[in-house]
PDB file of C-alpha atoms and ligand atoms in Angstrom:
ATOM      1  CA  MET A  11     -80.906  65.306  73.231  1.00  0.00           C
ATOM      2  CA  GLN A  12     -77.329  65.654  72.033  1.00  0.00           C
ATOM      3  CA  HIS A  13     -74.320  65.203  74.322  1.00  0.00           C
ATOM      4  CA  SER A  14     -70.637  65.475  73.656  1.00  0.00           C
ATOM      5  CA  CYS A  15     -68.152  62.708  74.365  1.00  0.00           C
ATOM      6  CA  LEU A  16     -65.824  63.324  77.303  1.00  0.00           C
ATOM      7  CA  LEU A  17     -62.844  62.271  75.251  1.00  0.00           C
ATOM      8  CA  CYS A  18     -63.249  63.214  71.599  1.00  0.00           C
ATOM      9  CA  ARG A  19     -65.959  65.870  72.108  1.00  0.00           C
ATOM     10  CA  LYS A  20     -68.037  64.388  69.286  1.00  0.00           C
ATOM     11  CA  THR A  21     -71.751  65.005  69.797  1.00  0.00           C
ATOM     12  CA  THR A  22     -74.060  62.015  69.778  1.00  0.00           C
ATOM     13  CA  ASP A  23     -77.411  61.091  71.248  1.00  0.00           C
ATOM     14  CA  LYS A  24     -76.028  57.939  72.786  1.00  0.00           C
ATOM     15  CA  LEU A  25     -73.332  58.215  75.429  1.00  0.00           C
ATOM     16  CA  ILE A  26     -72.057  55.327  77.540  1.00  0.00           C
ATOM     17  CA  ASN A  27     -70.580  56.480  80.855  1.00  0.00           C
ATOM     18  CA  GLY A  28     -70.018  59.860  79.195  1.00  0.00           C
ATOM     19  CA  TYR A  29     -68.197  58.441  76.176  1.00  0.00           C
ATOM     20  CA  CYS A  30     -69.239  57.930  72.585  1.00  0.00           C
ATOM     21  CA  GLU A  31     -69.367  54.302  71.499  1.00  0.00           C
ATOM     22  CA  GLU A  32     -65.918  54.323  69.865  1.00  0.00           C
ATOM     23  CA  CYS A  33     -64.163  55.943  72.787  1.00  0.00           C
ATOM     24  CA  TYR A  34     -65.980  53.693  75.225  1.00  0.00           C
ATOM     25  CA  LYS A  35     -64.640  50.611  73.423  1.00  0.00           C
ATOM     26  CA  LYS A  36     -61.143  52.055  73.475  1.00  0.00           C
ATOM     27  CA  GLU A  37     -61.239  53.170  77.102  1.00  0.00           C
ATOM     28  CA  PHE A  38     -63.040  50.211  78.638  1.00  0.00           C
ATOM     29  CA  LYS A  39     -61.322  47.074  77.483  1.00  0.00           C
ATOM     30  CA  LEU A  40     -61.629  43.464  78.554  1.00  0.00           C
ATOM     31  CA  ILE A  41     -57.883  43.018  78.655  1.00  0.00           C
ATOM     32  CA  GLU A  42     -54.702  44.963  78.146  1.00  0.00           C
ATOM     33  CA  ILE A  43     -51.727  43.196  76.613  1.00  0.00           C
ATOM     34  CA  PRO A  44     -48.307  44.267  75.393  1.00  0.00           C
ATOM     35  CA  HIS A  45     -47.881  44.383  71.610  1.00  0.00           C
ATOM     36  CA  LYS A  46     -44.644  42.499  71.825  1.00  0.00           C
ATOM     37  CA  ILE A  47     -42.824  40.456  74.435  1.00  0.00           C
ATOM     38  CA  GLU A  48     -39.399  38.924  74.529  1.00  0.00           C
ATOM     39  CA  ILE A  49     -38.951  35.501  76.098  1.00  0.00           C
ATOM     40  CA  ILE A  50     -35.576  34.189  77.218  1.00  0.00           C
ATOM     41  CA  GLN A  51     -35.494  30.436  76.712  1.00  0.00           C
ATOM     42  CA  CYS A  52     -32.787  27.815  77.180  1.00  0.00           C
ATOM     43  CA  LYS A  53     -32.216  26.216  73.793  1.00  0.00           C
ATOM     44  CA  ASN A  54     -31.087  23.011  75.445  1.00  0.00           C
ATOM     45  CA  CYS A  55     -33.804  22.186  78.020  1.00  0.00           C
ATOM     46  CA  GLY A  56     -36.541  24.653  77.056  1.00  0.00           C
ATOM     47  CA  LYS A  57     -36.722  26.334  80.463  1.00  0.00           C
ATOM     48  CA  ILE A  58     -37.843  29.948  80.471  1.00  0.00           C
ATOM     49  CA  ASN A  59     -36.163  32.752  82.375  1.00  0.00           C
ATOM     50  CA  SER A  60     -38.557  34.853  84.388  1.00  0.00           C
ATOM     51  CA  ARG A  61     -37.277  37.467  86.840  1.00  0.00           C
ATOM     52  CA  ASN A  62     -33.804  35.955  86.733  1.00  0.00           C
ATOM     53  CA  LYS A  63     -34.955  32.434  87.544  1.00  0.00           C
ATOM     54  CA  TRP A  64     -35.322  29.502  85.185  1.00  0.00           C
ATOM     55  CA  TYR A  65     -38.591  27.549  85.119  1.00  0.00           C
ATOM     56  CA  HIS A  66     -40.202  24.721  83.226  1.00  0.00           C
ATOM     57  CA  THR A  67     -43.197  26.579  81.858  1.00  0.00           C
ATOM     58  CA  SER A  68     -44.801  27.264  78.507  1.00  0.00           C
ATOM     59  CA  ILE A  69     -44.555  30.364  76.332  1.00  0.00           C
ATOM     60  CA  GLU A  70     -48.371  30.602  76.605  1.00  0.00           C
ATOM     61  CA  ASN A  71     -48.198  30.800  80.415  1.00  0.00           C
ATOM     62  CA  GLU A  72     -45.369  33.281  80.285  1.00  0.00           C
ATOM     63  CA  PHE A  73     -47.426  35.521  78.020  1.00  0.00           C
ATOM     64  CA  LEU A  74     -50.571  35.142  80.175  1.00  0.00           C
ATOM     65  CA  LYS A  75     -48.639  36.650  83.110  1.00  0.00           C
ATOM     66  CA  THR A  76     -48.435  39.915  81.183  1.00  0.00           C
ATOM     67  CA  VAL A  77     -52.189  40.156  80.526  1.00  0.00           C
ATOM     68  CA  ARG A  78     -54.043  42.742  82.589  1.00  0.00           C
ATOM     69  CA  ILE A  79     -57.701  41.838  83.085  1.00  0.00           C
ATOM     70  CA  LYS A  80     -59.962  44.911  83.034  1.00  0.00           C
ATOM     71  CA  GLY A  81     -63.383  43.329  82.503  1.00  0.00           C
ATOM     72  CA  LYS A  82     -65.424  40.740  84.363  1.00  0.00           C
ATOM     73  CA  ASP A  83     -65.690  36.970  83.771  1.00  0.00           C
ATOM     74  CA  VAL A  84     -63.055  37.300  81.105  1.00  0.00           C
ATOM     75  CA  LYS A  85     -62.115  34.192  79.149  1.00  0.00           C
ATOM     76  CA  ILE A  86     -58.995  34.190  77.016  1.00  0.00           C
ATOM     77  CA  LYS A  87     -58.115  31.915  74.125  1.00  0.00           C
ATOM     78  CA  LEU A  88     -54.761  31.853  72.362  1.00  0.00           C
ATOM     79  CA  GLU A  89     -54.064  30.752  68.841  1.00  0.00           C
ATOM     80  CA  LYS A  90     -50.552  30.462  67.406  1.00  0.00           C
ATOM     81  CA  SER A  91     -49.751  32.844  64.590  1.00  0.00           C
ATOM     82  CA  LYS A  92     -46.604  33.177  62.494  1.00  0.00           C
ATOM     83  CA  THR A  93     -45.065  35.740  64.818  1.00  0.00           C
ATOM     84  CA  GLY A  94     -46.810  35.127  68.131  1.00  0.00           C
ATOM     85  CA  PHE A  95     -50.370  34.581  69.327  1.00  0.00           C
ATOM     86  CA  ARG A  96     -53.775  35.774  68.305  1.00  0.00           C
ATOM     87  CA  VAL A  97     -55.532  36.605  71.554  1.00  0.00           C
ATOM     88  CA  PHE A  98     -59.294  36.244  71.781  1.00  0.00           C
ATOM     89  CA  ALA A  99     -61.063  37.574  74.842  1.00  0.00           C
ATOM     90  CA  LYS A 100     -64.712  37.517  75.832  1.00  0.00           C
ATOM     91  CA  GLY A 101     -66.430  38.788  78.911  1.00  0.00           C
ATOM     92  CA  TYR A 102     -68.226  41.783  80.337  1.00  0.00           C
ATOM     93  CA  VAL A 103     -67.412  45.469  80.704  1.00  0.00           C
ATOM     94  CA  ASN A 104     -69.847  47.423  82.891  1.00  0.00           C
ATOM     95  CA  GLY A 105     -72.369  44.649  82.367  1.00  0.00           C
ATOM     96  CA  ASP A 106     -72.050  44.641  78.551  1.00  0.00           C
ATOM     97  CA  TYR A 107     -70.914  41.486  76.795  1.00  0.00           C
ATOM     98  CA  ARG A 108     -67.865  42.066  74.671  1.00  0.00           C
ATOM     99  CA  GLU A 109     -65.479  40.156  72.425  1.00  0.00           C
ATOM    100  CA  GLU A 110     -62.003  41.373  71.599  1.00  0.00           C
ATOM    101  CA  ARG A 111     -59.278  40.245  69.229  1.00  0.00           C
ATOM    102  CA  ASN A 112     -55.664  41.194  69.699  1.00  0.00           C
ATOM    103  CA  HIS A 113     -52.268  40.065  68.607  1.00  0.00           C
ATOM    104  CA  VAL A 114     -49.033  39.769  70.533  1.00  0.00           C
ATOM    105  CA  GLU A 115     -45.685  39.331  68.885  1.00  0.00           C
ATOM    106  CA  ILE A 116     -43.359  36.911  70.649  1.00  0.00           C
ATOM    107  CA  SER A 117     -39.637  37.031  70.146  1.00  0.00           C
ATOM    108  CA  ILE A 118     -37.589  34.204  71.566  1.00  0.00           C
ATOM    109  CA  ASN A 119     -34.117  34.930  72.831  1.00  0.00           C
ATOM    110  CA  ASN A 120     -32.241  31.625  72.927  1.00  0.00           C
ATOM    111  CA  ARG A 121     -29.657  31.142  75.643  1.00  0.00           C
ATOM    112  CA  ILE A 122     -28.129  28.309  77.685  1.00  0.00           C
ATOM    113  CA  CYS A 123     -29.331  28.126  81.292  1.00  0.00           C
ATOM    114  CA  PRO A 124     -26.686  27.735  84.040  1.00  0.00           C
ATOM    115  CA  ILE A 125     -27.630  24.116  84.724  1.00  0.00           C
ATOM    116  CA  CYS A 126     -27.272  23.119  81.071  1.00  0.00           C
ATOM    117  CA  ALA A 127     -23.975  25.017  80.959  1.00  0.00           C
ATOM    118  CA  LYS A 128     -22.791  22.928  83.947  1.00  0.00           C
ATOM    119  CA  LYS A 129     -23.946  19.674  82.335  1.00  0.00           C
ATOM    120  CA  LYS A 130     -22.179  20.525  79.097  1.00  0.00           C
ATOM    121  CA  SER A 131     -18.954  21.315  80.875  1.00  0.00           C
ATOM    122  CA  GLY A 132     -18.966  17.866  82.523  1.00  0.00           C
ATOM    123  CA  TYR A 133     -19.516  19.330  85.988  1.00  0.00           C
ATOM    124  CA  TYR A 134     -20.169  16.949  88.886  1.00  0.00           C
ATOM    125  CA  GLU A 135     -19.876  17.176  92.675  1.00  0.00           C
ATOM    126  CA  ALA A 136     -19.973  13.565  93.733  1.00  0.00           C
ATOM    127  CA  THR A 137     -19.342  10.016  92.592  1.00  0.00           C
ATOM    128  CA  LEU A 138     -21.449   7.024  93.515  1.00  0.00           C
ATOM    129  CA  GLN A 139     -19.332   3.925  92.951  1.00  0.00           C
ATOM    130  CA  LEU A 140     -21.344   0.725  92.565  1.00  0.00           C
ATOM    131  CA  ARG A 141     -19.444  -2.461  93.272  1.00  0.00           C
ATOM    132  CA  GLY A 142     -20.263  -6.085  93.986  1.00  0.00           C
ATOM    133  CA  ASN A 143     -23.517  -7.819  93.123  1.00  0.00           C
ATOM    134  CA  TYR A 144     -25.760  -5.067  91.838  1.00  0.00           C
ATOM    135  CA  ASN A 145     -28.309  -5.664  89.086  1.00  0.00           C
ATOM    136  CA  ASP A 146     -30.506  -3.813  86.570  1.00  0.00           C
ATOM    137  CA  GLN A 147     -33.242  -3.342  89.149  1.00  0.00           C
ATOM    138  CA  ILE A 148     -30.804  -1.370  91.309  1.00  0.00           C
ATOM    139  CA  LEU A 149     -29.571   0.686  88.361  1.00  0.00           C
ATOM    140  CA  ASN A 150     -33.171   1.538  87.471  1.00  0.00           C
ATOM    141  CA  PHE A 151     -33.861   2.417  91.084  1.00  0.00           C
ATOM    142  CA  ILE A 152     -30.916   4.862  91.192  1.00  0.00           C
ATOM    143  CA  GLU A 153     -31.913   6.564  87.956  1.00  0.00           C
ATOM    144  CA  THR A 154     -35.576   6.853  88.951  1.00  0.00           C
ATOM    145  CA  GLN A 155     -34.587   8.404  92.289  1.00  0.00           C
ATOM    146  CA  LEU A 156     -32.200  10.891  90.682  1.00  0.00           C
ATOM    147  CA  ASN A 157     -34.812  11.924  88.126  1.00  0.00           C
ATOM    148  CA  LYS A 158     -37.320  12.395  90.939  1.00  0.00           C
ATOM    149  CA  ILE A 159     -34.892  14.518  92.958  1.00  0.00           C
ATOM    150  CA  GLU A 160     -34.086  16.577  89.858  1.00  0.00           C
ATOM    151  CA  GLY A 161     -37.620  17.991  90.104  1.00  0.00           C
ATOM    152  CA  ARG A 162     -36.517  19.855  93.265  1.00  0.00           C
ATOM    153  CA  ASP A 163     -32.746  19.987  92.903  1.00  0.00           C
ATOM    154  CA  ASN A 164     -31.853  20.753  89.307  1.00  0.00           C
ATOM    155  CA  LYS A 165     -28.227  19.819  89.907  1.00  0.00           C
ATOM    156  CA  ALA A 166     -29.246  16.154  90.338  1.00  0.00           C
ATOM    157  CA  PHE A 167     -28.221  15.358  86.746  1.00  0.00           C
ATOM    158  CA  PHE A 168     -25.794  12.501  86.199  1.00  0.00           C
ATOM    159  CA  ARG A 169     -23.798  10.462  83.745  1.00  0.00           C
ATOM    160  CA  THR A 170     -22.373   6.971  84.139  1.00  0.00           C
ATOM    161  CA  LYS A 171     -18.941   5.521  83.535  1.00  0.00           C
ATOM    162  CA  LYS A 172     -18.082   1.821  83.310  1.00  0.00           C
ATOM    163  CA  VAL A 173     -15.019   1.055  85.361  1.00  0.00           C
ATOM    164  CA  ARG A 174     -13.193  -2.099  86.429  1.00  0.00           C
ATOM    165  CA  GLY A 175     -15.362  -3.943  88.919  1.00  0.00           C
ATOM    166  CA  GLY A 176     -18.451  -1.818  88.533  1.00  0.00           C
ATOM    167  CA  VAL A 177     -20.016   1.420  87.415  1.00  0.00           C
ATOM    168  CA  ASP A 178     -19.565   5.035  88.559  1.00  0.00           C
ATOM    169  CA  TYR A 179     -22.351   7.595  88.648  1.00  0.00           C
ATOM    170  CA  LEU A 180     -20.982  11.129  88.296  1.00  0.00           C
ATOM    171  CA  ILE A 181     -23.660  13.318  89.878  1.00  0.00           C
ATOM    172  CA  GLY A 182     -24.059  17.111  89.822  1.00  0.00           C
ATOM    173  CA  SER A 183     -25.400  17.387  93.387  1.00  0.00           C
ATOM    174  CA  LYS A 184     -23.769  16.197  96.613  1.00  0.00           C
ATOM    175  CA  SER A 185     -27.011  16.105  98.559  1.00  0.00           C
ATOM    176  CA  ALA A 186     -28.787  14.084  95.851  1.00  0.00           C
ATOM    177  CA  THR A 187     -25.899  11.598  95.883  1.00  0.00           C
ATOM    178  CA  ASN A 188     -26.162  11.260  99.658  1.00  0.00           C
ATOM    179  CA  LYS A 189     -29.918  10.736  99.536  1.00  0.00           C
ATOM    180  CA  VAL A 190     -29.639   7.982  96.936  1.00  0.00           C
ATOM    181  CA  ALA A 191     -26.797   6.282  98.847  1.00  0.00           C
ATOM    182  CA  GLU A 192     -28.883   6.230 102.047  1.00  0.00           C
ATOM    183  CA  LEU A 193     -31.825   4.749 100.132  1.00  0.00           C
ATOM    184  CA  LEU A 194     -29.589   2.019  98.709  1.00  0.00           C
ATOM    185  CA  LYS A 195     -28.428   1.192 102.202  1.00  0.00           C
ATOM    186  CA  ARG A 196     -31.976   0.954 103.533  1.00  0.00           C
ATOM    187  CA  GLN A 197     -33.667  -0.804 100.632  1.00  0.00           C
ATOM    188  CA  PHE A 198     -30.934  -3.091  99.367  1.00  0.00           C
ATOM    189  CA  ASN A 199     -28.745  -3.504 102.427  1.00  0.00           C
ATOM    190  CA  ALA A 200     -25.822  -1.904 100.656  1.00  0.00           C
ATOM    191  CA  GLU A 201     -22.671  -1.052 102.556  1.00  0.00           C
ATOM    192  CA  LEU A 202     -21.506   2.582 102.227  1.00  0.00           C
ATOM    193  CA  LYS A 203     -17.986   3.891 102.443  1.00  0.00           C
ATOM    194  CA  ARG A 204     -17.431   7.622 102.136  1.00  0.00           C
ATOM    195  CA  SER A 205     -14.310   9.443 101.113  1.00  0.00           C
ATOM    196  CA  TYR A 206     -13.395  12.814  99.692  1.00  0.00           C
ATOM    197  CA  LYS A 207     -11.231  13.612  96.753  1.00  0.00           C
ATOM    198  CA  LEU A 208      -9.533  16.966  96.342  1.00  0.00           C
ATOM    199  CA  HIS A 209     -10.862  18.368  93.107  1.00  0.00           C
ATOM    200  CA  THR A 210      -9.495  21.870  92.878  1.00  0.00           C
ATOM    201  CA  ARG A 211      -8.680  24.999  94.831  1.00  0.00           C
ATOM    202  CA  LYS A 212     -10.920  27.995  94.530  1.00  0.00           C
ATOM    203  CA  GLU A 213     -10.220  31.340  96.198  1.00  0.00           C
ATOM    204  CA  GLY A 214      -7.721  29.664  98.507  1.00  0.00           C
ATOM    205  CA  MET A 215     -10.159  26.923  99.546  1.00  0.00           C
ATOM    206  CA  ASN A 216      -9.905  23.238  98.790  1.00  0.00           C
ATOM    207  CA  ILE A 217     -12.908  21.976  96.857  1.00  0.00           C
ATOM    208  CA  TYR A 218     -13.657  18.314  97.420  1.00  0.00           C
ATOM    209  CA  ARG A 219     -15.765  15.849  95.539  1.00  0.00           C
ATOM    210  CA  ASP A 220     -17.642  13.314  97.635  1.00  0.00           C
ATOM    211  CA  VAL A 221     -16.996   9.711  96.757  1.00  0.00           C
ATOM    212  CA  ILE A 222     -19.431   7.111  98.073  1.00  0.00           C
ATOM    213  CA  LEU A 223     -18.564   3.497  97.495  1.00  0.00           C
ATOM    214  CA  VAL A 224     -21.685   1.336  97.528  1.00  0.00           C
ATOM    215  CA  ARG A 225     -21.124  -2.353  97.892  1.00  0.00           C
ATOM    216  CA  PHE A 226     -23.885  -4.932  97.368  1.00  0.00           C
TER     217      PHE A 226
HETATM  218 ZN1   ZN B 310     -65.577  59.872  71.761  1.00  0.00          ZN
HETATM  219 ZN1   ZN B 311     -31.253  24.511  80.136  1.00  0.00          ZN
END
């Protein structure tokens, strides 16, 4: 018995859910993906901008967020191509096993994220001044702690400056500087002395930089 396809009206003796085989494949897909996506990436640190926030993530993961799963038990594999990814999907649609091949074009829009812009401009909020009998173990400790904190507080970047009688850490985050100073006090019995240095005026307000002198 002949039936006509709901979509293209072609007559055939084999309909699947009312569609001819071609239309069925087109209408019932394993996945739906955009043909092209644009990714905003910091050219300095590689972070990706997603919904106005910057994250450490991969281009693969960023693309996978745009995939709409339509089938069941769908597995997706990506393969780099010249202009993006080849996307292989396998799984089930209405109980039928299916494999699909697609391609997505990726265009990368290179920018500088706000944190990298701050680093480049030499921005810092606080100074940790090391004086007295400190050693390499303590320097390593400070840098390990700051790197750890940077996972949560991305302003915890720093640079160092040799000065008479010691070394200064110029740190992008006041709270990170405070945390490290407190740790130095607890773990190495360091003596802390806090002061504030007028840095600039902004919108009629005085902006201060914290200065913490750490003596060992
Ligand atoms: Zn059809
Ligand atoms: Zn960056």
